[in-house]
Coordinates of C-alpha atoms in Angstrom, one line a residue:
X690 CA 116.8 -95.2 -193.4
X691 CA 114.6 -97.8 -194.8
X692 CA 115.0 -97.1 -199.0
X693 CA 113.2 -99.1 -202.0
X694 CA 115.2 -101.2 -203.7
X695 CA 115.0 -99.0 -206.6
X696 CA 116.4 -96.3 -204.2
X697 CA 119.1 -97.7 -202.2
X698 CA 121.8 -97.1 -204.8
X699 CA 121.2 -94.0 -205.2
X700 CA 121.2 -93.1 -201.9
X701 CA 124.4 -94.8 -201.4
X702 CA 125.9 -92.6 -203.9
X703 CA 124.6 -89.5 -202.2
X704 CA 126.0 -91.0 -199.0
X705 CA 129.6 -91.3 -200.4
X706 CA 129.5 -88.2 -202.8
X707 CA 129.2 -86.3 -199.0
X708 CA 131.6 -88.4 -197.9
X709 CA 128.6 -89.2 -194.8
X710 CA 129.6 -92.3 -192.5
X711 CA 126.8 -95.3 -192.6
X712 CA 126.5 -98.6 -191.4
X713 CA 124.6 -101.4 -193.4
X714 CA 122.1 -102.9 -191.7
X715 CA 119.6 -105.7 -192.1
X716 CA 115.8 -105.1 -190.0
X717 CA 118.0 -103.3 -187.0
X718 CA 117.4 -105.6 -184.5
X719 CA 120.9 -105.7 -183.5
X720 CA 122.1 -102.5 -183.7
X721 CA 123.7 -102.3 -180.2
X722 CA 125.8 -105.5 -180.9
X723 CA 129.8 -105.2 -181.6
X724 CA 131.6 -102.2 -180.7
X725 CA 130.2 -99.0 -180.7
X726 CA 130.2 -96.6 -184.0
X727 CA 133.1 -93.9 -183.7
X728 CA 131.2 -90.9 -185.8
X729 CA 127.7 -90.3 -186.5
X730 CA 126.3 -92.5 -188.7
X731 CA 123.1 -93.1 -191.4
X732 CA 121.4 -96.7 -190.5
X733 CA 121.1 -97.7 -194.4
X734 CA 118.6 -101.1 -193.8
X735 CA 117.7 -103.3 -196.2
X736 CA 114.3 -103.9 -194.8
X737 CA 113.0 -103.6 -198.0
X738 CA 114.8 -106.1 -199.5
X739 CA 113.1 -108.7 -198.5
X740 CA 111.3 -112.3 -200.3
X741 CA 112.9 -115.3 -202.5
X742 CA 114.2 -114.4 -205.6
X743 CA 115.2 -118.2 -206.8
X744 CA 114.6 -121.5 -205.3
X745 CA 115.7 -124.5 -207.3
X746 CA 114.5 -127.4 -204.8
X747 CA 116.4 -130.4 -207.5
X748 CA 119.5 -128.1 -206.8
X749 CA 119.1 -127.4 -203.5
X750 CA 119.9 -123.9 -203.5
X751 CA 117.9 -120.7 -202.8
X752 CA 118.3 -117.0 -203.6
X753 CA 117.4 -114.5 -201.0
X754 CA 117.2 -110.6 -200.6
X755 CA 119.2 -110.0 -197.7
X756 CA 116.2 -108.1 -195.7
X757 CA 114.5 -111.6 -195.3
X758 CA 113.8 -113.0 -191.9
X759 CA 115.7 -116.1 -191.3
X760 CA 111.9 -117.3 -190.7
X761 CA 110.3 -116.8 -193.6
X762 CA 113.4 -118.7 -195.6
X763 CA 113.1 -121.4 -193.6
X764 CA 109.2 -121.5 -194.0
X765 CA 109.7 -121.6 -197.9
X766 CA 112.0 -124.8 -197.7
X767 CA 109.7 -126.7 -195.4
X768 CA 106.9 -126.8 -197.9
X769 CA 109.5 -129.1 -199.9
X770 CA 110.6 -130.7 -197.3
X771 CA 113.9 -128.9 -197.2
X772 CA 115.9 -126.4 -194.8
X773 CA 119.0 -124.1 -194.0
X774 CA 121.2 -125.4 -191.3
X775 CA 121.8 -122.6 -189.3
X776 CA 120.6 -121.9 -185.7
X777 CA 118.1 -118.5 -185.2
X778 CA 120.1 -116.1 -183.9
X779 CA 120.6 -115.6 -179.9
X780 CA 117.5 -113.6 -178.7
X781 CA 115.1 -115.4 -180.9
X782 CA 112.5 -116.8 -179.4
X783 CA 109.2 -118.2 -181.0
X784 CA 110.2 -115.8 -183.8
X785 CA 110.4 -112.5 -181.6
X786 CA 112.9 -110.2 -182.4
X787 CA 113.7 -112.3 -185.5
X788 CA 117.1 -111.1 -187.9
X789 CA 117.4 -111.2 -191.3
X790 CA 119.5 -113.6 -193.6
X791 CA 122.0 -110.9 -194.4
X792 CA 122.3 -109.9 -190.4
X793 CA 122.9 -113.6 -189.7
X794 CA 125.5 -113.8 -192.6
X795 CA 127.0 -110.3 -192.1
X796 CA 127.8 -111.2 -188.3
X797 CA 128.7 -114.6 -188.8
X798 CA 127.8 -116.5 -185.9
X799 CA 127.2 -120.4 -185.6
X800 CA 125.1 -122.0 -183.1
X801 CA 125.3 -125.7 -182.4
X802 CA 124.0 -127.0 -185.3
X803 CA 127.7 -126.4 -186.5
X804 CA 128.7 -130.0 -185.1
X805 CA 127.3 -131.2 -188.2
X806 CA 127.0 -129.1 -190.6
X807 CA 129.3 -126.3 -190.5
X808 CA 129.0 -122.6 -190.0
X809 CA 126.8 -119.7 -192.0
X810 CA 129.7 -119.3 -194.5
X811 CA 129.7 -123.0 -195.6
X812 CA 126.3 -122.8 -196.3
X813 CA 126.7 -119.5 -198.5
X814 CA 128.1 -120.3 -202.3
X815 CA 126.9 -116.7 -203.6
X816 CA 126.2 -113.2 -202.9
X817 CA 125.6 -109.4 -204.3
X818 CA 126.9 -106.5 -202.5
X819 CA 127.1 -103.0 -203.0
X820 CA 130.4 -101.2 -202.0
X821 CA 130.3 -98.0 -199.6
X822 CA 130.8 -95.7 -203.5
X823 CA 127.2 -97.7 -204.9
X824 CA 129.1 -99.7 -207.3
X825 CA 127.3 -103.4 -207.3
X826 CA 129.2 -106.6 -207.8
X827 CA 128.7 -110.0 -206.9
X828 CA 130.3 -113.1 -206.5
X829 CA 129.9 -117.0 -206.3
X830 CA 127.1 -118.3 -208.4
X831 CA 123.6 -120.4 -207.9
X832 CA 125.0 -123.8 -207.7
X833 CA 126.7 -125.9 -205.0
X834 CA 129.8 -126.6 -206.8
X835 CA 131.1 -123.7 -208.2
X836 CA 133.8 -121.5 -208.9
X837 CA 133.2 -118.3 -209.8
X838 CA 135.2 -115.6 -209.1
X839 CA 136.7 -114.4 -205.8
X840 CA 135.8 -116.0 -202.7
X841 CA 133.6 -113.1 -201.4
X842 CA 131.1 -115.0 -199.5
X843 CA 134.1 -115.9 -196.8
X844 CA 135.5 -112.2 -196.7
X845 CA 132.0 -110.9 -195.6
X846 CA 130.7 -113.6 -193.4
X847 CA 131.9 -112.0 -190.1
X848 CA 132.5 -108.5 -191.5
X849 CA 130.3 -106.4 -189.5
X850 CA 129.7 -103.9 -192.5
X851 CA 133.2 -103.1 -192.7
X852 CA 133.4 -104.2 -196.0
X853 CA 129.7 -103.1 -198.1
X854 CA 126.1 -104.1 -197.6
X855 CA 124.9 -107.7 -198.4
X856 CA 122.0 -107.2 -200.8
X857 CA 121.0 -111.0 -202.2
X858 CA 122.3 -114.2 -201.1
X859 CA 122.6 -117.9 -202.6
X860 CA 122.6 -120.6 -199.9
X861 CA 122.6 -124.5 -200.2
X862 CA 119.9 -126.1 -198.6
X863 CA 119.3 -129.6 -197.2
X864 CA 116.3 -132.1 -197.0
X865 CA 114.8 -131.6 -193.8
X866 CA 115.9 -135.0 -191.1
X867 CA 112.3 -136.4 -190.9
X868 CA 112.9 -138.0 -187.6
X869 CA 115.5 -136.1 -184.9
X870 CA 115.6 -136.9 -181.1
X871 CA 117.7 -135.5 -178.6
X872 CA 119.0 -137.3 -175.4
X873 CA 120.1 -135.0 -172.6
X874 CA 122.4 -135.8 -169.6
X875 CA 122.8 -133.9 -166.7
X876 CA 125.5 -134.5 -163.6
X877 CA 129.1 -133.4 -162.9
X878 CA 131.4 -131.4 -166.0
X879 CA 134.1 -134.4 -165.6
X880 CA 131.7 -136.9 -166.4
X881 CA 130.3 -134.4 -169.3
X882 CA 133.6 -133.5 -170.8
X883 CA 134.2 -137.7 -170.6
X884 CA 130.9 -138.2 -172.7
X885 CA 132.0 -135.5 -175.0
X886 CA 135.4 -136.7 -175.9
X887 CA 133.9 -140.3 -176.8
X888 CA 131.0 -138.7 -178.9
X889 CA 133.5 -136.4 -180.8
X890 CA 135.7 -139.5 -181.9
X891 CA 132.7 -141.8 -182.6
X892 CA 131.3 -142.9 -185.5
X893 CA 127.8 -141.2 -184.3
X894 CA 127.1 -137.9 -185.9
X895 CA 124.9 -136.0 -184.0
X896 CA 123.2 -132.8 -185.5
X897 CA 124.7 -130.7 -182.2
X898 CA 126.3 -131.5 -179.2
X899 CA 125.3 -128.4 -176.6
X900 CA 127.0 -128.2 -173.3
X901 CA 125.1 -125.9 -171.2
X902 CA 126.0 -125.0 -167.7
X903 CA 123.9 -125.1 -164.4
X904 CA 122.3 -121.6 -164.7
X905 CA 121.4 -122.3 -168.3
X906 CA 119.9 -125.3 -167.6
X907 CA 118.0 -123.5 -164.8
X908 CA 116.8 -120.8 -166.9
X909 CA 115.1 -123.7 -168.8
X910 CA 113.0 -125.1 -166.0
X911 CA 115.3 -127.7 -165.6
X912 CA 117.6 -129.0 -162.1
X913 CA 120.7 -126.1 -162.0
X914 CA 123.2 -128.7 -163.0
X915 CA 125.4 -128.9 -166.3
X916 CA 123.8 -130.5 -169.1
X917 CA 124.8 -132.0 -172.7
X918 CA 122.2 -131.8 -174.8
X919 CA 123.0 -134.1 -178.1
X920 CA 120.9 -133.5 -180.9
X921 CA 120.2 -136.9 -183.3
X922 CA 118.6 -137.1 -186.6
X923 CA 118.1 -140.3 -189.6
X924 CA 115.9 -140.8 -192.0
X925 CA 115.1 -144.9 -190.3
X926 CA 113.8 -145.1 -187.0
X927 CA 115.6 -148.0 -186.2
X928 CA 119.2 -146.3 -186.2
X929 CA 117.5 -143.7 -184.6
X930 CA 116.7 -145.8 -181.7
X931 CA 120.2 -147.8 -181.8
X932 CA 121.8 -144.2 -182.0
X933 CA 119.9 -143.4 -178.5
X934 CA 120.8 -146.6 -176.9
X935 CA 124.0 -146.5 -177.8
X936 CA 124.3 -142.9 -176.2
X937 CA 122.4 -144.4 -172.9
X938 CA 124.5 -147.5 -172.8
X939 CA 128.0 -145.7 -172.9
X940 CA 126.9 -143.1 -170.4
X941 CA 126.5 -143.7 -166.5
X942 CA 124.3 -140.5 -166.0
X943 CA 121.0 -140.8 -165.8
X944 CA 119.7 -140.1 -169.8
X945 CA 116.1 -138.2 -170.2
X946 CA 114.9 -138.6 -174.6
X947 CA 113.2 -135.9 -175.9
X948 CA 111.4 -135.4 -179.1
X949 CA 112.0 -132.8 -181.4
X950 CA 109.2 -130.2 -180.7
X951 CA 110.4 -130.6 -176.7
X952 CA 114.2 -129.9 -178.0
X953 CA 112.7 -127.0 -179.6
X954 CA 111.2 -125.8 -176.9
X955 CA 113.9 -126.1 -174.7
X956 CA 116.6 -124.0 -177.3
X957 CA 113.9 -121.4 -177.2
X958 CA 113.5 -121.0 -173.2
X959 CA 117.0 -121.3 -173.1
X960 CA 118.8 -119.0 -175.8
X961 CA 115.5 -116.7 -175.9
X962 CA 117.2 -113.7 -173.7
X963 CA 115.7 -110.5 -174.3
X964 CA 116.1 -109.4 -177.7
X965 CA 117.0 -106.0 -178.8
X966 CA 116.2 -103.4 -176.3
X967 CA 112.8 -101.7 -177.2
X968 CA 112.8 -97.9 -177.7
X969 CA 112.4 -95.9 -175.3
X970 CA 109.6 -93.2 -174.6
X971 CA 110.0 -89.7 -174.3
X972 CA 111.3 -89.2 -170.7
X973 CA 111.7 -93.0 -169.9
X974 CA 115.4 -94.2 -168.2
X975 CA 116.4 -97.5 -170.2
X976 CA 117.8 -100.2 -168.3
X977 CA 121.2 -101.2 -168.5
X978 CA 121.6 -103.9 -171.5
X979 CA 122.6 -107.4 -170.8
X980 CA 126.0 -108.8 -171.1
X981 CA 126.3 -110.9 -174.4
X982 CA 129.7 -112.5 -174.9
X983 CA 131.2 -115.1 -177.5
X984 CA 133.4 -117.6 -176.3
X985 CA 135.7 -119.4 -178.1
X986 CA 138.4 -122.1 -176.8
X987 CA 140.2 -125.4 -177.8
X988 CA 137.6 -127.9 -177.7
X989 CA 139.8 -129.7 -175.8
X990 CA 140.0 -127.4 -173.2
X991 CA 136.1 -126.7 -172.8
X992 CA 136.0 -128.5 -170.0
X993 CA 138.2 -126.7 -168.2
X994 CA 136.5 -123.3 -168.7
X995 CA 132.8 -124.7 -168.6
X996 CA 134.0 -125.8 -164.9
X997 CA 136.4 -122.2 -164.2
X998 CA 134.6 -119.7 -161.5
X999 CA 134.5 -116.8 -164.0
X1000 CA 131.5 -117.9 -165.7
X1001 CA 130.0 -117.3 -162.6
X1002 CA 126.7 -115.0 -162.9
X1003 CA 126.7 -116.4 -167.0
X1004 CA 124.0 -118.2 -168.7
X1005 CA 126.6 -120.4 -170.7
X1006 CA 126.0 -122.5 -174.0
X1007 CA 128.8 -124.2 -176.0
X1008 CA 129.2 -126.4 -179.2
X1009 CA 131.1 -128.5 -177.8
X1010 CA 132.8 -129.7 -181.3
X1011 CA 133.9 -126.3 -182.2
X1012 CA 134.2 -125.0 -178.8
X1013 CA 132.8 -121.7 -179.9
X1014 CA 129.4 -120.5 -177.7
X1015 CA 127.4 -117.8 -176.0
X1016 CA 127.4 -116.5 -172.4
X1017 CA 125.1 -113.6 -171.1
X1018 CA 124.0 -112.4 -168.0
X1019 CA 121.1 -110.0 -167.6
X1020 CA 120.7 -106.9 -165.5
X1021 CA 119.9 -107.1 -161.8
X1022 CA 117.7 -104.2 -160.6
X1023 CA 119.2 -101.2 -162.7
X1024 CA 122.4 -102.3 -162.4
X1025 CA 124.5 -105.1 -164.7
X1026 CA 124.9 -108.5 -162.6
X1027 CA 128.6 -108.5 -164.5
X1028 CA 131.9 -105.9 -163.7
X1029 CA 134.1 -105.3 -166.7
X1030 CA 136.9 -106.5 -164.5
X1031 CA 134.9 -110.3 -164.7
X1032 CA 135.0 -109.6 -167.9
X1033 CA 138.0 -109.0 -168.7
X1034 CA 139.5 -111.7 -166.4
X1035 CA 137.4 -114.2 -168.4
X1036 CA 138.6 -112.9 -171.6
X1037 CA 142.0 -113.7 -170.2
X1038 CA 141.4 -117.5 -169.2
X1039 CA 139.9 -117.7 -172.8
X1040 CA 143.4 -117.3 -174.1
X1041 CA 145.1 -119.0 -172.2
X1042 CA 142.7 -122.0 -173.1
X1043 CA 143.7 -121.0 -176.9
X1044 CA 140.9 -118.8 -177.7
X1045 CA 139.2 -115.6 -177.6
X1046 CA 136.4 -113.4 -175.7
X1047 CA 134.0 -111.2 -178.4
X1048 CA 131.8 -108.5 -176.4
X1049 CA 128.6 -108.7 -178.5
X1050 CA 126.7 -106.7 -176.0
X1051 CA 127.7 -104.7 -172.5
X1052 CA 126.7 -101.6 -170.3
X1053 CA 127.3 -98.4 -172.0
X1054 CA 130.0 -97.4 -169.5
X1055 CA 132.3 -100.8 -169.5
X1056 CA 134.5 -99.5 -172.2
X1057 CA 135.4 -102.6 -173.2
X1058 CA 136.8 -103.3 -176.8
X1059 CA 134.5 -105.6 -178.7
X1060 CA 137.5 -107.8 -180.0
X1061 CA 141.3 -107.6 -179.7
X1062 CA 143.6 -107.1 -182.5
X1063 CA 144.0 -110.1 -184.5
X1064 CA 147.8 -111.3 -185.4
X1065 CA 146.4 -110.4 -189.2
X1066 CA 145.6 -106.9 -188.5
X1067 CA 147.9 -105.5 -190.9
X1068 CA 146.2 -107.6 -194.1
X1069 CA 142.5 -106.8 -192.1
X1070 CA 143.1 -103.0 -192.8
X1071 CA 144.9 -103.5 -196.2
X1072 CA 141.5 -105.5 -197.1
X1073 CA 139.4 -102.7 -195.5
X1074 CA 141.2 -100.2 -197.6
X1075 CA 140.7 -101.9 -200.9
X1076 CA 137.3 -102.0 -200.6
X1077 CA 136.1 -98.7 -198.8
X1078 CA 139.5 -96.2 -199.1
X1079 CA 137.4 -93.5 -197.1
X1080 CA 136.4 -95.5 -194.4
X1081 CA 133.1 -94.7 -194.9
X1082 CA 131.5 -98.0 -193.6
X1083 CA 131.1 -98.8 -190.1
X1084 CA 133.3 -96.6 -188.8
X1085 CA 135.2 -98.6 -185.5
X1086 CA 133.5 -101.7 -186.4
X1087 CA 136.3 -103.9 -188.1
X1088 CA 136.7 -107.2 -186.7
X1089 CA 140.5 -108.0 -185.7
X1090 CA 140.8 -104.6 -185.0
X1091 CA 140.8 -103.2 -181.6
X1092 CA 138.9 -100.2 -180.3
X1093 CA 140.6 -98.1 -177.9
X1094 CA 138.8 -96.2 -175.3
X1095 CA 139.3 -93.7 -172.9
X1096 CA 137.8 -95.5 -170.0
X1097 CA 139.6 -98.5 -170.0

C-alpha cells in the first residue's frame, strides 16, 4: 500500500487496531532482501513521502522525507556544490532500481566510501518515525552538533522495520571534493594486503580503499586478477598529484590513474548486479534470485579470506578499512551457481576470521537464516518489545535474532 501522507497514520492505526502484521517499506525495491516475513503481511511504503523538506547549505544539513531516492538528494546538494557520503546501494546502476533514503538508512549498509567518512548512521543527526500503534515521535534535531533526546537515529539504522517506519530524516552533508582520482593496482592478494596495511597506517586518507577480487574485476572489463581500487580526493591539484605518486612510488605493481567519471563508471559495471527481480507475468516461471551476502571480518584478516577458496563462484567487494563488503553470485541457467552448504561453510571461515556472514538475498529453497543470533539477543528483544509489544512489525525480521527453519 502506497498511502498519502495525510493517510498513512491513519492507516497505521487501522493496521494495529486489527492487530494486522506490516512491514515498512521505502519504494519496494528490496523487498526480497533479509529473511523472509513469518505471517502475511501489508507493504506500508512511503513512496509518497518523497522531496526536501529543509536544506540549510551554511549548516550543512538537509531534511528529507524518507520516500526520496538517494538520487534526487544527492542532485539537490550538487547544485551547491555539496553531497551525502554514502555509496548507492548494491544493484544501483546509472540510477536503475534506485532505493530511497529511508531504505538505505533503515538497512544500514556502508559501501567503501566508509574508509573516510563513516557509515549511514554517522551521517544521520535526526529523524521522525511512526511506531507500529501510529503514535509519531522524533528524535535528534537539524544541526550537526546536537543533543537532543535519545539516540534514535543509531537504534534504527540497521533495524530492518523491526522497530517503526522512518518517515523524515536530517543528514549532514559535505562540500563536494572538486578534484578526486583513483589509482588502481592489480597482481597477487599478498602484495595487495601489503599495500593495504601501509595505506591504513599512513598519513594519506583516501576517500575508499576497495579490494575487489578476480571475478569482480572481470565483471568490469578488466584482467580476472585482484584489484585495490583507492579512491583520492583534495581540494589542490598538487597534493593530488603527490598523493598519486606517493601511492605509485611505494607500490611495485604496475599502477593504472583514473579520473573520476572512469571510477564512476567502473563502481557502476561492477556493483550494478541485477536489481530487484521484476514481476512476473501471468503464467511466467521466475528465475532463481541471485546470492547477495555481507561479509564482515577483522580487517586484519581480509587478506586471508579475500585469498580462501570459498569465495569461489562470488563477485567479491570489500572496504578494506572496515573489512565489511558484498559478495554475490548470479544464477546459472535456472539454477543458483551457489549450494547453501558454500554458504554456510563461508559463513563459518567468517567467524573464525572474527566476523560474521548476513544473507541479504538467496534461492527460495536454501533455508538459510539471514543472520545468527547476536551475543545481545536478550536486550535486541527487550528493545523490540518496548517499542512494538505485539510484534506487529516485520514479523521474523529482527536483526541479531535468528530465524529457524524447517529445512535447514
Amino acid at each position: 500500500m502506497r498511502p498519502e501522507p495525510n493517510e498513512l497514520q491513519e492507516l497505521v492505526r487501522d493496521l494495529h487496531r486489527q492487530g494486522s502484521a506490516w512491514l515498512p517499506a521505502g519504494l519496494g525495491t528490496r523487498l526480497d532482501w533479509g529473511p523472509p516475513l513469518q505471517a502475511p503481511c501489508t507493504v506500508v511504503s512511503c513512496a509518497a513521502l518523497r522531496g526536501v523538506r529543509e536544506f540549510n547549505p551554511g549548516d550543512f544539513t538537509i531534511t528529507v522525507a524518507a520516500g526520496t531516492q538517494l538520487v534526487e538528494v544527492q542532485e539537490a546538494l550538487g547544485h551547491q556544490g555539496q553531497w551525502l557520503s554514502v555509496d548507492a546501494p548494491w544493484g544501483d546502476r546509472e540510477g536503475a532500481a534506485a532505493g530511497s533514503i529511508g531504505g538505505l538508512v533503515a538497512r544500514g549498509l556502508a559501501g567503501g566510501y566508509r574508509q573516510r567518512y563513516l557509515g549511514v548512521r554517522d551521517q544521520l543527526i535526526g529523524l521522525a518515525l511512526m511506531r507500529a500503534d501510529g503514535v509519531t515521535a522524533r528524535a535528534g534535531g537539524k544541526v550537526v552538533k546536537n543533543v537532543a533526546g535519545y539516540d534514535l537515529m543509531r537504534l534504527f539504522t540497521g533495524s530492518w522495520g523491526s522497530l517503526g517506519l522512518i518517515t523524515e530524516l536530517t543528514l549532514r552533508t559535505l562540500p563536494r571534493p572538486p578534484l578526486r582520482r583513483s589509482v588502481c593496482f592489480q597482481g597477487g592478494a599478498d602484495d595487495l594486503a601489503g599495500l593495504s596495511r601501509w595505506l591504513l597506517g599512513s598519513s594519506l586518507s583516501p576517500e575508499r580503499i576497495d579490494w575487489w577480487n578476480g571475478s569482480l574485476a572481470a565483471a568490469a572489463g578488466l584482467d580476472p586478477e585482484p584489484l585495490l581500487l583507492v579512491g583520492l580526493a583534495s581540494v589542490d591539484a598538487a597534493t593530488l598529484q603527490e598523493q598519486v605518486r606517493c601511492l605509485q612510488e611505494r607500490c611495485s605493481l604496475p599502477a593504472r590513474v583514473l579520473d573520476a567519471a572512469t571510477t564512476g563508471a567502473w563502481l557502476a559495471q561492477a556493483r550494478g548486479g541485477t536489481g530487484p527481480a521484476a514481476p512476473a507475468s501471468p503464467g511466467a516461471t521466475a528465475a532463481a534470485p541471485a546470492w547477495l551476502l555481507r561479509l564482515g571480518v577483522s580487517p586484519d584478516r581480509l587478506g586471508s579470506l579475500m585469498q580462501a577458496p570459498a569465495l569461489a563462484g562470488l563477485a567479491v567487494d570489500m572496504a578494506a578499512g572496515s573489512g565489511l563488503g558484498l559478495a554475490w553470485s548470479e544464477p546459472t541457467g535456472s539454477q543458483p551457481a551457489l549450494t547453501s552448504s558454500q554458504v554456510g561453510a563461508l559463513r563459518r571461515l567468517c567467524g573464525e576470521l572474527g566476523g560474521h556472514l548476513t544473507v541479504l538475498r538467496q534461492p527460495p529453497d536454501a533455508g538459510l537464516p539471514a543472520w545468527l543470533d547476536a551475543p545481545s539477543r536478550p536486550l535486541i528483544e527487550a528493545i523490540k518489545r518496548r517499542f512494538d509489544p505485539a510484534s506487529q512489525l516485520a514479523p521474523g525480521r529482527l536483526p541479531g535474532v535468528a530465524q529457524s527453519f524447517s529445512t535447514v
